[in-house]
mmCIF file of C-alpha atoms in Angstrom:
data_model
loop_
_atom_site.group_PDB
_atom_site.id
_atom_site.type_symbol
_atom_site.label_atom_id
_atom_site.label_comp_id
_atom_site.label_asym_id
_atom_site.label_seq_id
_atom_site.Cartn_x
_atom_site.Cartn_y
_atom_site.Cartn_z
ATOM 1 C CA UNK A 1 -33.707 -46.497 -58.035
ATOM 2 C CA UNK A 2 -33.348 -44.056 -55.152
ATOM 3 C CA UNK A 3 -32.140 -40.531 -54.569
ATOM 4 C CA UNK A 4 -30.384 -41.202 -51.283
ATOM 5 C CA UNK A 5 -28.647 -44.525 -50.807
ATOM 6 C CA UNK A 6 -30.068 -46.393 -47.860
ATOM 7 C CA UNK A 7 -32.947 -43.972 -47.299
ATOM 8 C CA UNK A 8 -35.580 -45.835 -49.318
ATOM 9 C CA UNK A 9 -34.130 -49.036 -50.707
ATOM 10 C CA UNK A 10 -37.140 -51.344 -50.406
ATOM 11 C CA UNK A 11 -40.718 -51.432 -51.635
ATOM 12 C CA UNK A 12 -43.135 -49.573 -49.420
ATOM 13 C CA UNK A 13 -46.893 -49.380 -49.043
ATOM 14 C CA UNK A 14 -48.639 -46.223 -47.847
ATOM 15 C CA UNK A 15 -52.294 -45.801 -46.882
ATOM 16 C CA UNK A 16 -54.320 -42.655 -46.252
ATOM 17 C CA UNK A 17 -57.592 -42.565 -44.311
ATOM 18 C CA UNK A 18 -59.884 -39.773 -43.100
ATOM 19 C CA UNK A 19 -63.060 -37.820 -43.776
ATOM 20 C CA UNK A 20 -61.493 -35.375 -46.241
ATOM 21 C CA UNK A 21 -58.247 -34.841 -48.112
ATOM 22 C CA UNK A 22 -57.416 -38.498 -48.780
ATOM 23 C CA UNK A 23 -57.079 -38.262 -52.552
ATOM 24 C CA UNK A 24 -55.148 -34.980 -52.362
ATOM 25 C CA UNK A 25 -52.700 -36.478 -49.854
ATOM 26 C CA UNK A 26 -52.235 -39.555 -52.054
ATOM 27 C CA UNK A 27 -51.491 -37.453 -55.133
ATOM 28 C CA UNK A 28 -49.100 -35.227 -53.195
ATOM 29 C CA UNK A 29 -47.268 -38.317 -51.958
ATOM 30 C CA UNK A 30 -47.126 -39.802 -55.460
ATOM 31 C CA UNK A 31 -45.821 -36.488 -56.826
ATOM 32 C CA UNK A 32 -43.098 -36.381 -54.161
ATOM 33 C CA UNK A 33 -42.051 -40.020 -54.501
ATOM 34 C CA UNK A 34 -41.869 -39.706 -58.285
ATOM 35 C CA UNK A 35 -39.593 -36.677 -57.913
ATOM 36 C CA UNK A 36 -37.394 -38.790 -55.643
ATOM 37 C CA UNK A 37 -36.992 -41.315 -58.456
ATOM 38 C CA UNK A 38 -39.483 -43.899 -57.182
ATOM 39 C CA UNK A 39 -41.962 -45.719 -59.402
ATOM 40 C CA UNK A 40 -45.478 -45.775 -57.967
ATOM 41 C CA UNK A 41 -48.860 -47.431 -57.982
ATOM 42 C CA UNK A 42 -51.818 -45.325 -56.875
ATOM 43 C CA UNK A 43 -55.256 -46.648 -55.964
ATOM 44 C CA UNK A 44 -57.824 -43.938 -55.277
ATOM 45 C CA UNK A 45 -61.434 -42.950 -55.841
ATOM 46 C CA UNK A 46 -60.170 -40.953 -58.843
ATOM 47 C CA UNK A 47 -58.121 -43.535 -60.712
ATOM 48 C CA UNK A 48 -56.156 -46.757 -60.532
ATOM 49 C CA UNK A 49 -52.555 -46.330 -61.640
ATOM 50 C CA UNK A 50 -49.654 -48.765 -61.923
ATOM 51 C CA UNK A 51 -46.591 -47.094 -63.370
ATOM 52 C CA UNK A 52 -47.663 -45.485 -66.647
ATOM 53 C CA UNK A 53 -50.912 -47.473 -66.833
ATOM 54 C CA UNK A 54 -53.954 -45.477 -65.707
ATOM 55 C CA UNK A 55 -57.664 -46.277 -65.510
ATOM 56 C CA UNK A 56 -60.237 -43.715 -64.329
ATOM 57 C CA UNK A 57 -62.700 -44.574 -61.569
ATOM 58 C CA UNK A 58 -66.255 -43.278 -61.884
ATOM 59 C CA UNK A 59 -68.194 -45.539 -59.507
ATOM 60 C CA UNK A 60 -65.851 -46.748 -56.794
ATOM 61 C CA UNK A 61 -67.000 -49.966 -55.167
ATOM 62 C CA UNK A 62 -65.152 -51.577 -52.296
ATOM 63 C CA UNK A 63 -61.498 -52.157 -53.228
ATOM 64 C CA UNK A 64 -59.868 -55.574 -53.074
ATOM 65 C CA UNK A 65 -56.867 -54.018 -51.393
ATOM 66 C CA UNK A 66 -54.781 -57.190 -51.167
ATOM 67 C CA UNK A 67 -55.252 -57.887 -54.892
ATOM 68 C CA UNK A 68 -54.289 -54.320 -55.787
ATOM 69 C CA UNK A 69 -51.109 -54.476 -53.713
ATOM 70 C CA UNK A 70 -50.238 -57.847 -55.255
ATOM 71 C CA UNK A 71 -50.722 -56.343 -58.728
ATOM 72 C CA UNK A 72 -48.328 -53.525 -57.862
ATOM 73 C CA UNK A 73 -45.758 -56.004 -56.571
ATOM 74 C CA UNK A 74 -46.008 -58.037 -59.781
ATOM 75 C CA UNK A 75 -45.432 -54.864 -61.794
ATOM 76 C CA UNK A 76 -42.275 -54.218 -59.783
ATOM 77 C CA UNK A 77 -43.102 -50.675 -58.702
ATOM 78 C CA UNK A 78 -41.276 -49.193 -55.732
ATOM 79 C CA UNK A 79 -44.186 -47.723 -53.784
ATOM 80 C CA UNK A 80 -47.923 -48.395 -53.537
ATOM 81 C CA UNK A 81 -50.251 -45.646 -52.311
ATOM 82 C CA UNK A 82 -53.775 -46.496 -51.134
ATOM 83 C CA UNK A 83 -56.684 -44.136 -50.544
ATOM 84 C CA UNK A 84 -58.806 -46.121 -48.087
ATOM 85 C CA UNK A 85 -62.441 -45.325 -47.390
ATOM 86 C CA UNK A 86 -64.322 -46.604 -44.392
ATOM 87 C CA UNK A 87 -66.051 -49.220 -46.546
ATOM 88 C CA UNK A 88 -62.653 -50.529 -47.624
ATOM 89 C CA UNK A 89 -61.624 -51.022 -43.999
ATOM 90 C CA UNK A 90 -64.882 -52.866 -43.277
ATOM 91 C CA UNK A 91 -64.872 -55.245 -46.233
ATOM 92 C CA UNK A 92 -61.267 -56.046 -47.037
ATOM 93 C CA UNK A 93 -58.132 -57.212 -45.288
ATOM 94 C CA UNK A 94 -55.492 -54.512 -45.474
ATOM 95 C CA UNK A 95 -51.997 -55.905 -46.093
ATOM 96 C CA UNK A 96 -48.870 -54.832 -44.253
ATOM 97 C CA UNK A 97 -48.381 -51.062 -44.319
ATOM 98 C CA UNK A 98 -45.124 -49.227 -43.944
ATOM 99 C CA UNK A 99 -46.896 -45.905 -43.361
ATOM 100 C CA UNK A 100 -50.528 -45.156 -42.467
ATOM 101 C CA UNK A 101 -51.767 -41.560 -42.378
ATOM 102 C CA UNK A 102 -54.872 -39.858 -40.997
ATOM 103 C CA UNK A 103 -55.957 -36.558 -42.553
ATOM 104 C CA UNK A 104 -59.031 -35.261 -40.697
ATOM 105 C CA UNK A 105 -61.806 -37.111 -38.940
ATOM 106 C CA UNK A 106 -64.546 -34.517 -39.325
ATOM 107 C CA UNK A 107 -67.227 -34.951 -36.690
ATOM 108 C CA UNK A 108 -69.695 -32.925 -38.767
ATOM 109 C CA UNK A 109 -69.283 -35.318 -41.683
ATOM 110 C CA UNK A 110 -69.139 -38.569 -39.724
ATOM 111 C CA UNK A 111 -71.995 -37.698 -37.343
ATOM 112 C CA UNK A 112 -73.219 -40.696 -35.361
ATOM 113 C CA UNK A 113 -70.498 -42.863 -36.968
ATOM 114 C CA UNK A 114 -67.702 -40.808 -35.460
ATOM 115 C CA UNK A 115 -66.697 -43.306 -32.749
ATOM 116 C CA UNK A 116 -66.660 -46.312 -35.075
ATOM 117 C CA UNK A 117 -64.650 -44.342 -37.629
ATOM 118 C CA UNK A 118 -62.196 -43.389 -34.891
ATOM 119 C CA UNK A 119 -61.833 -47.054 -33.916
ATOM 120 C CA UNK A 120 -61.307 -48.096 -37.555
ATOM 121 C CA UNK A 121 -58.650 -45.427 -38.052
ATOM 122 C CA UNK A 122 -56.944 -46.447 -34.809
ATOM 123 C CA UNK A 123 -56.779 -50.085 -35.897
ATOM 124 C CA UNK A 124 -55.275 -49.131 -39.247
ATOM 125 C CA UNK A 125 -52.685 -46.812 -37.703
ATOM 126 C CA UNK A 126 -51.702 -49.411 -35.097
ATOM 127 C CA UNK A 127 -51.145 -52.001 -37.828
ATOM 128 C CA UNK A 128 -48.573 -49.901 -39.701
ATOM 129 C CA UNK A 129 -44.849 -49.613 -39.054
ATOM 130 C CA UNK A 130 -45.279 -45.835 -38.866
ATOM 131 C CA UNK A 131 -48.450 -43.917 -38.039
ATOM 132 C CA UNK A 132 -48.814 -40.253 -39.027
ATOM 133 C CA UNK A 133 -51.686 -38.165 -37.654
ATOM 134 C CA UNK A 134 -52.722 -34.672 -38.689
ATOM 135 C CA UNK A 135 -53.451 -33.474 -35.153
ATOM 136 C CA UNK A 136 -55.241 -30.225 -35.959
ATOM 137 C CA UNK A 137 -58.567 -31.057 -34.350
ATOM 138 C CA UNK A 138 -60.002 -32.873 -31.356
ATOM 139 C CA UNK A 139 -60.291 -36.212 -33.152
ATOM 140 C CA UNK A 140 -56.723 -36.074 -34.429
ATOM 141 C CA UNK A 141 -55.340 -35.258 -30.994
ATOM 142 C CA UNK A 142 -57.412 -38.027 -29.411
ATOM 143 C CA UNK A 143 -56.342 -40.575 -31.999
ATOM 144 C CA UNK A 144 -52.665 -39.681 -31.698
ATOM 145 C CA UNK A 145 -52.902 -40.299 -27.948
ATOM 146 C CA UNK A 146 -54.449 -43.728 -28.549
ATOM 147 C CA UNK A 147 -51.824 -44.970 -31.035
ATOM 148 C CA UNK A 148 -48.440 -45.737 -29.443
ATOM 149 C CA UNK A 149 -45.596 -44.032 -31.263
ATOM 150 C CA UNK A 150 -47.848 -41.973 -33.526
ATOM 151 C CA UNK A 151 -46.019 -39.153 -35.302
ATOM 152 C CA UNK A 152 -48.054 -35.967 -35.112
ATOM 153 C CA UNK A 153 -48.216 -33.213 -37.717
ATOM 154 C CA UNK A 154 -49.845 -29.857 -37.025
ATOM 155 C CA UNK A 155 -50.644 -26.697 -38.941
ATOM 156 C CA UNK A 156 -51.749 -24.734 -35.875
ATOM 157 C CA UNK A 157 -49.285 -23.289 -33.364
ATOM 158 C CA UNK A 158 -49.426 -26.135 -30.867
ATOM 159 C CA UNK A 159 -45.768 -25.719 -29.883
ATOM 160 C CA UNK A 160 -44.265 -28.908 -28.449
ATOM 161 C CA UNK A 161 -47.554 -30.822 -28.771
ATOM 162 C CA UNK A 162 -46.773 -31.885 -32.340
ATOM 163 C CA UNK A 163 -43.667 -33.620 -33.674
ATOM 164 C CA UNK A 164 -43.812 -31.621 -36.911
ATOM 165 C CA UNK A 165 -45.286 -28.161 -37.382
ATOM 166 C CA UNK A 166 -46.260 -26.719 -40.775
ATOM 167 C CA UNK A 167 -46.306 -22.929 -40.881
ATOM 168 C CA UNK A 168 -47.456 -20.747 -43.771
ATOM 169 C CA UNK A 169 -44.949 -18.141 -44.912
ATOM 170 C CA UNK A 170 -47.016 -16.514 -47.680
ATOM 171 C CA UNK A 171 -50.344 -17.125 -49.427
ATOM 172 C CA UNK A 172 -50.786 -16.157 -53.068
ATOM 173 C CA UNK A 173 -53.643 -16.706 -55.523
ATOM 174 C CA UNK A 174 -51.909 -19.658 -57.170
ATOM 175 C CA UNK A 175 -49.663 -21.102 -54.447
ATOM 176 C CA UNK A 176 -48.740 -21.130 -50.758
ATOM 177 C CA UNK A 177 -45.196 -20.964 -49.370
ATOM 178 C CA UNK A 178 -44.722 -22.961 -46.170
ATOM 179 C CA UNK A 179 -42.173 -24.597 -43.878
ATOM 180 C CA UNK A 180 -42.396 -27.923 -42.043
ATOM 181 C CA UNK A 181 -40.247 -28.054 -38.903
ATOM 182 C CA UNK A 182 -39.471 -30.976 -36.584
ATOM 183 C CA UNK A 183 -39.308 -30.399 -32.846
ATOM 184 C CA UNK A 184 -35.533 -31.016 -33.123
ATOM 185 C CA UNK A 185 -35.199 -28.017 -35.441
ATOM 186 C CA UNK A 186 -34.666 -29.718 -38.813
ATOM 187 C CA UNK A 187 -36.983 -28.380 -41.479
ATOM 188 C CA UNK A 188 -37.887 -28.077 -45.132
ATOM 189 C CA UNK A 189 -39.350 -25.073 -46.923
ATOM 190 C CA UNK A 190 -41.263 -25.371 -50.179
ATOM 191 C CA UNK A 191 -44.413 -24.180 -51.927
ATOM 192 C CA UNK A 192 -47.749 -25.802 -52.755
ATOM 193 C CA UNK A 193 -49.607 -24.990 -55.944
ATOM 194 C CA UNK A 194 -53.027 -25.471 -54.355
ATOM 195 C CA UNK A 195 -54.544 -22.184 -53.119
ATOM 196 C CA UNK A 196 -56.244 -23.483 -49.956
ATOM 197 C CA UNK A 197 -54.523 -23.330 -46.583
ATOM 198 C CA UNK A 198 -56.105 -26.546 -45.324
ATOM 199 C CA UNK A 199 -54.241 -28.368 -48.132
ATOM 200 C CA UNK A 200 -50.954 -27.440 -46.436
ATOM 201 C CA UNK A 201 -51.767 -30.087 -43.820
ATOM 202 C CA UNK A 202 -52.056 -32.728 -46.544
ATOM 203 C CA UNK A 203 -48.760 -31.584 -48.081
ATOM 204 C CA UNK A 204 -47.094 -31.696 -44.662
ATOM 205 C CA UNK A 205 -48.250 -35.304 -44.177
ATOM 206 C CA UNK A 206 -46.690 -36.318 -47.492
ATOM 207 C CA UNK A 207 -43.421 -34.526 -46.719
ATOM 208 C CA UNK A 208 -43.174 -35.965 -43.214
ATOM 209 C CA UNK A 209 -43.865 -39.473 -44.533
ATOM 210 C CA UNK A 210 -40.752 -39.445 -46.718
ATOM 211 C CA UNK A 211 -38.585 -37.569 -44.222
ATOM 212 C CA UNK A 212 -39.446 -40.046 -41.463
ATOM 213 C CA UNK A 213 -38.221 -42.767 -43.835
ATOM 214 C CA UNK A 214 -34.828 -41.135 -44.246
ATOM 215 C CA UNK A 215 -35.077 -38.481 -46.953
ATOM 216 C CA UNK A 216 -33.355 -35.277 -45.849
ATOM 217 C CA UNK A 217 -35.073 -31.913 -45.980
ATOM 218 C CA UNK A 218 -32.298 -30.614 -48.240
ATOM 219 C CA UNK A 219 -33.173 -33.182 -50.907
ATOM 220 C CA UNK A 220 -36.769 -32.045 -51.414
ATOM 221 C CA UNK A 221 -36.101 -28.529 -52.812
ATOM 222 C CA UNK A 222 -33.456 -30.066 -55.046
ATOM 223 C CA UNK A 223 -35.816 -32.597 -56.666
ATOM 224 C CA UNK A 224 -38.794 -30.199 -56.608
ATOM 225 C CA UNK A 225 -37.253 -26.769 -57.320
ATOM 226 C CA UNK A 226 -40.679 -25.330 -58.220
ATOM 227 C CA UNK A 227 -42.338 -26.821 -55.155
ATOM 228 C CA UNK A 228 -45.208 -29.290 -54.886
ATOM 229 C CA UNK A 229 -47.296 -29.037 -58.047
ATOM 230 C CA UNK A 230 -49.459 -32.166 -58.103
ATOM 231 C CA UNK A 231 -52.226 -32.679 -60.623
ATOM 232 C CA UNK A 232 -55.115 -33.734 -58.394
ATOM 233 C CA UNK A 233 -58.183 -34.343 -60.590
ATOM 234 C CA UNK A 234 -61.249 -32.565 -59.269
ATOM 235 C CA UNK A 235 -59.722 -31.526 -55.945
ATOM 236 C CA UNK A 236 -59.287 -27.740 -55.975
ATOM 237 C CA UNK A 237 -58.207 -28.291 -59.577
ATOM 238 C CA UNK A 238 -57.279 -25.051 -61.297
ATOM 239 C CA UNK A 239 -58.577 -25.141 -64.859
ATOM 240 C CA UNK A 240 -58.029 -21.503 -65.893
ATOM 241 C CA UNK A 241 -56.209 -18.411 -64.641
ATOM 242 C CA UNK A 242 -58.063 -15.273 -65.810
ATOM 243 C CA UNK A 243 -60.618 -15.637 -64.418
ATOM 244 C CA UNK A 244 -59.293 -18.218 -62.004
ATOM 245 C CA UNK A 245 -61.563 -21.247 -62.467
ATOM 246 C CA UNK A 246 -61.447 -24.117 -59.998
ATOM 247 C CA UNK A 247 -63.286 -27.444 -60.043
ATOM 248 C CA UNK A 248 -63.755 -29.278 -56.752
ATOM 249 C CA UNK A 249 -65.513 -32.429 -55.601
ATOM 250 C CA UNK A 250 -67.114 -30.590 -52.658
ATOM 251 C CA UNK A 251 -70.645 -31.941 -52.339
ATOM 252 C CA UNK A 252 -70.497 -32.171 -48.541
ATOM 253 C CA UNK A 253 -71.462 -28.829 -46.933
ATOM 254 C CA UNK A 254 -68.500 -28.827 -44.541
ATOM 255 C CA UNK A 255 -65.971 -29.158 -47.359
ATOM 256 C CA UNK A 256 -67.809 -26.694 -49.577
ATOM 257 C CA UNK A 257 -67.774 -24.078 -46.824
ATOM 258 C CA UNK A 258 -64.035 -24.558 -46.250
ATOM 259 C CA UNK A 259 -63.208 -24.227 -49.946
ATOM 260 C CA UNK A 260 -65.434 -21.144 -50.332
ATOM 261 C CA UNK A 261 -63.829 -19.508 -47.285
ATOM 262 C CA UNK A 262 -60.288 -20.141 -48.523
ATOM 263 C CA UNK A 263 -60.954 -19.000 -52.087
ATOM 264 C CA UNK A 264 -62.722 -15.874 -50.883
ATOM 265 C CA UNK A 265 -59.537 -14.859 -49.049
ATOM 266 C CA UNK A 266 -57.319 -15.296 -52.102
ATOM 267 C CA UNK A 267 -59.673 -13.700 -54.643
ATOM 268 C CA UNK A 268 -59.050 -10.064 -55.559
ATOM 269 C CA UNK A 269 -62.386 -9.642 -57.332
ATOM 270 C CA UNK A 270 -65.636 -11.518 -56.863
ATOM 271 C CA UNK A 271 -66.030 -15.192 -55.997
ATOM 272 C CA UNK A 272 -68.653 -17.106 -57.985
ATOM 273 C CA UNK A 273 -69.848 -20.563 -56.935
ATOM 274 C CA UNK A 274 -71.714 -22.875 -59.298
ATOM 275 C CA UNK A 275 -73.324 -25.632 -57.234
ATOM 276 C CA UNK A 276 -76.260 -28.006 -57.098
ATOM 277 C CA UNK A 277 -77.604 -30.777 -54.886
ATOM 278 C CA UNK A 278 -78.157 -34.401 -55.867
ATOM 279 C CA UNK A 279 -81.460 -36.194 -55.898
ATOM 280 C CA UNK A 280 -80.330 -38.405 -53.009
ATOM 281 C CA UNK A 281 -79.626 -35.393 -50.788
ATOM 282 C CA UNK A 282 -82.274 -34.799 -48.156
ATOM 283 C CA UNK A 283 -84.003 -31.398 -48.054
ATOM 284 C CA UNK A 284 -81.861 -30.441 -45.051
ATOM 285 C CA UNK A 285 -78.676 -31.473 -46.868
ATOM 286 C CA UNK A 286 -79.733 -29.350 -49.840
ATOM 287 C CA UNK A 287 -80.258 -26.362 -47.576
ATOM 288 C CA UNK A 288 -76.891 -26.975 -45.917
ATOM 289 C CA UNK A 289 -75.254 -26.840 -49.355
ATOM 290 C CA UNK A 290 -76.980 -23.513 -50.024
ATOM 291 C CA UNK A 291 -75.787 -22.103 -46.707
ATOM 292 C CA UNK A 292 -72.229 -23.292 -47.338
ATOM 293 C CA UNK A 293 -72.179 -21.606 -50.752
ATOM 294 C CA UNK A 294 -73.482 -18.316 -49.351
ATOM 295 C CA UNK A 295 -69.965 -17.154 -48.441
ATOM 296 C CA UNK A 296 -69.396 -16.395 -52.114
ATOM 297 C CA UNK A 297 -70.287 -13.093 -53.755
ATOM 298 C CA UNK A 298 -72.415 -14.819 -56.386
ATOM 299 C CA UNK A 299 -74.133 -18.198 -55.988
ATOM 300 C CA UNK A 300 -75.325 -19.891 -59.174
ATOM 301 C CA UNK A 301 -77.626 -22.806 -58.346
ATOM 302 C CA UNK A 302 -77.843 -25.541 -60.945
ATOM 303 C CA UNK A 303 -78.409 -29.303 -61.256
ATOM 304 C CA UNK A 304 -76.466 -32.346 -60.157
ATOM 305 C CA UNK A 305 -77.313 -36.054 -60.412
ATOM 306 C CA UNK A 306 -81.029 -36.769 -60.090
ATOM 307 C CA UNK A 307 -83.185 -39.768 -60.926
ATOM 308 C CA UNK A 308 -86.536 -40.063 -62.701
ATOM 309 C CA UNK A 309 -88.466 -39.710 -59.443
ATOM 310 C CA UNK A 310 -86.700 -36.470 -58.460
ATOM 311 C CA UNK A 311 -87.934 -32.955 -59.223
ATOM 312 C CA UNK A 312 -84.819 -30.925 -60.161
ATOM 313 C CA UNK A 313 -86.685 -27.622 -59.811
ATOM 314 C CA UNK A 314 -87.657 -28.500 -56.231
ATOM 315 C CA UNK A 315 -84.075 -29.505 -55.449
ATOM 316 C CA UNK A 316 -82.776 -26.208 -56.788
ATOM 317 C CA UNK A 317 -85.448 -24.327 -54.817
ATOM 318 C CA UNK A 318 -84.153 -25.748 -51.518
ATOM 319 C CA UNK A 319 -80.590 -24.690 -52.312
ATOM 320 C CA UNK A 320 -81.688 -21.262 -53.554
ATOM 321 C CA UNK A 321 -83.796 -20.489 -50.494
ATOM 322 C CA UNK A 322 -81.047 -21.449 -48.067
ATOM 323 C CA UNK A 323 -78.395 -19.420 -49.897
ATOM 324 C CA UNK A 324 -80.621 -16.341 -49.822
ATOM 325 C CA UNK A 325 -81.522 -16.825 -46.150
ATOM 326 C CA UNK A 326 -77.811 -17.180 -45.309
ATOM 327 C CA UNK A 327 -77.134 -13.744 -46.796
ATOM 328 C CA UNK A 328 -75.587 -14.447 -50.182
ATOM 329 C CA UNK A 329 -75.281 -11.131 -52.028
ATOM 330 C CA UNK A 330 -76.429 -12.451 -55.401
ATOM 331 C CA UNK A 331 -78.206 -15.749 -56.053
ATOM 332 C CA UNK A 332 -79.385 -17.009 -59.435
ATOM 333 C CA UNK A 333 -80.751 -20.222 -60.907
ATOM 334 C CA UNK A 334 -79.425 -21.634 -64.184
ATOM 335 C CA UNK A 335 -80.072 -25.062 -65.677
ATOM 336 C CA UNK A 336 -78.847 -27.256 -67.228
ATOM 337 C CA UNK A 337 -75.453 -27.540 -65.547
ATOM 338 C CA UNK A 338 -73.378 -26.982 -68.685
ATOM 339 C CA UNK A 339 -75.135 -23.679 -69.343
ATOM 340 C CA UNK A 340 -74.607 -22.604 -65.730
ATOM 341 C CA UNK A 341 -70.873 -23.265 -65.906
ATOM 342 C CA UNK A 342 -70.288 -21.659 -69.296
ATOM 343 C CA UNK A 343 -72.464 -18.665 -68.475
ATOM 344 C CA UNK A 344 -70.717 -18.007 -65.166
ATOM 345 C CA UNK A 345 -67.259 -18.239 -66.745
ATOM 346 C CA UNK A 346 -68.414 -15.788 -69.425
ATOM 347 C CA UNK A 347 -69.687 -13.359 -66.780
ATOM 348 C CA UNK A 348 -66.636 -13.367 -64.494
ATOM 349 C CA UNK A 349 -63.997 -10.647 -64.737
ATOM 350 C CA UNK A 350 -60.282 -11.517 -65.041
ATOM 351 C CA UNK A 351 -59.626 -10.899 -61.318
ATOM 352 C CA UNK A 352 -62.574 -13.046 -60.237
ATOM 353 C CA UNK A 353 -62.680 -16.696 -59.178
ATOM 354 C CA UNK A 354 -65.231 -19.245 -60.394
ATOM 355 C CA UNK A 355 -65.623 -22.349 -58.228
ATOM 356 C CA UNK A 356 -67.562 -25.198 -59.841
ATOM 357 C CA UNK A 357 -68.417 -27.485 -56.947
ATOM 358 C CA UNK A 358 -69.900 -30.892 -56.308
ATOM 359 C CA UNK A 359 -68.636 -33.245 -59.010
ATOM 360 C CA UNK A 360 -64.882 -32.837 -59.338
ATOM 361 C CA UNK A 361 -63.413 -35.488 -61.652
ATOM 362 C CA UNK A 362 -66.736 -37.263 -62.312
ATOM 363 C CA UNK A 363 -67.832 -37.286 -65.939
ATOM 364 C CA UNK A 364 -71.198 -39.081 -65.987
ATOM 365 C CA UNK A 365 -74.277 -37.068 -65.014
ATOM 366 C CA UNK A 366 -77.608 -38.717 -64.220
ATOM 367 C CA UNK A 367 -80.516 -36.635 -65.557
ATOM 368 C CA UNK A 368 -83.775 -38.440 -64.952
ATOM 369 C CA UNK A 369 -83.519 -41.768 -66.759
ATOM 370 C CA UNK A 370 -80.572 -40.654 -68.888
ATOM 371 C CA UNK A 371 -76.950 -40.999 -67.856
ATOM 372 C CA UNK A 372 -74.838 -38.843 -70.115
ATOM 373 C CA UNK A 373 -71.378 -37.329 -70.294
ATOM 374 C CA UNK A 374 -70.673 -34.064 -68.495
ATOM 375 C CA UNK A 375 -67.238 -33.029 -67.263
ATOM 376 C CA UNK A 376 -67.191 -29.766 -65.295
ATOM 377 C CA UNK A 377 -63.614 -29.135 -66.439
ATOM 378 C CA UNK A 378 -64.558 -29.455 -70.099
ATOM 379 C CA UNK A 379 -67.406 -26.995 -69.617
ATOM 380 C CA UNK A 380 -65.058 -24.521 -67.919
ATOM 381 C CA UNK A 381 -62.617 -24.820 -70.814
ATOM 382 C CA UNK A 382 -65.437 -24.323 -73.310
ATOM 383 C CA UNK A 383 -66.457 -21.153 -71.490
ATOM 384 C CA UNK A 384 -62.854 -19.968 -71.452
ATOM 385 C CA UNK A 385 -62.491 -20.628 -75.174
ATOM 386 C CA UNK A 386 -65.624 -18.617 -75.876
ATOM 387 C CA UNK A 387 -64.311 -15.582 -74.023
ATOM 388 C CA UNK A 388 -60.661 -15.971 -75.102
ATOM 389 C CA UNK A 389 -59.317 -15.980 -71.541
ATOM 390 C CA UNK A 390 -56.186 -17.798 -70.408
ATOM 391 C CA UNK A 391 -56.217 -21.513 -69.584
ATOM 392 C CA UNK A 392 -54.382 -22.639 -66.470
ATOM 393 C CA UNK A 393 -50.595 -22.652 -66.603
ATOM 394 C CA UNK A 394 -48.676 -25.611 -65.243
#
């Protein structure tokens, strides 16, 4: 079933690759395609979904991509959306793709693997019928130049250098209004209910993907009159409104710093960050997490996964020291994690923001030899219930 006859009559397979933003882009695309009347299958590090059937993913091994696509075909869904990690590109054969998209290839995250990641992304984009590149950084620009016919999307004012330009019209605590414009002048204006500007790039990729396949810009506001409102588990996921409480997967310092920076700008009161480092983080990685969190008004250092050989107090000490050295106004240490989350939510004022970072949608926490249940979102809701504040509105 389609919205526009001839625009999207056949099954299609989409893939998203990059250092950050893959799951968010996949969920935005699923949200958009569903609004257009398409049935979907979604394979991500968060969950596996075929139509109404959903199964959460806690420990994501390498995907058998061909088998997943075949399963979606057998179920008769219209569109299959794949979040592909680098390990998936190394270990599996990717089937035919109608659209392949690159979010960001972050050199700080990829480090010495940057060139091989660039080559892997190039191969994937070349294999697809259409290649979309978020050309907001050096790697994106370089990759777009290496892939013949790549369609470029930008959120910075690059003028004629990008095929599509996303521009922010207004930023509010709970959503961002923006417009995506093609170099020819055709455009679509909508809103995104994710309060981070870097997420506009992911939304633009999803919008451009369907518009390049024939959906008109006029159709999108009609099928999504309230804008893009995807439920992206653990990715800048808003769990409560007053105080605004957000759960995010950010365990990589670069992502944590970006989320902290964006939330600081849209917070009227104080920004609290509850964060910890894992046992498998090196001392330098722990310190980098502390420095990234230091942009908040209040940093609450707590625990994350750690094994029996790890000293959680020593891990917290590394994060604490770095946050203080980086100039955080207030730094405290609270363990266990559930107490840190509930206590911070209880302390925050209605105009404040609480960011609980590092675990996102994950619900199993390793504490020494014990692996138990802990969902950051549940702990936020418990804290909200204790103080009688408002849960998030849809």
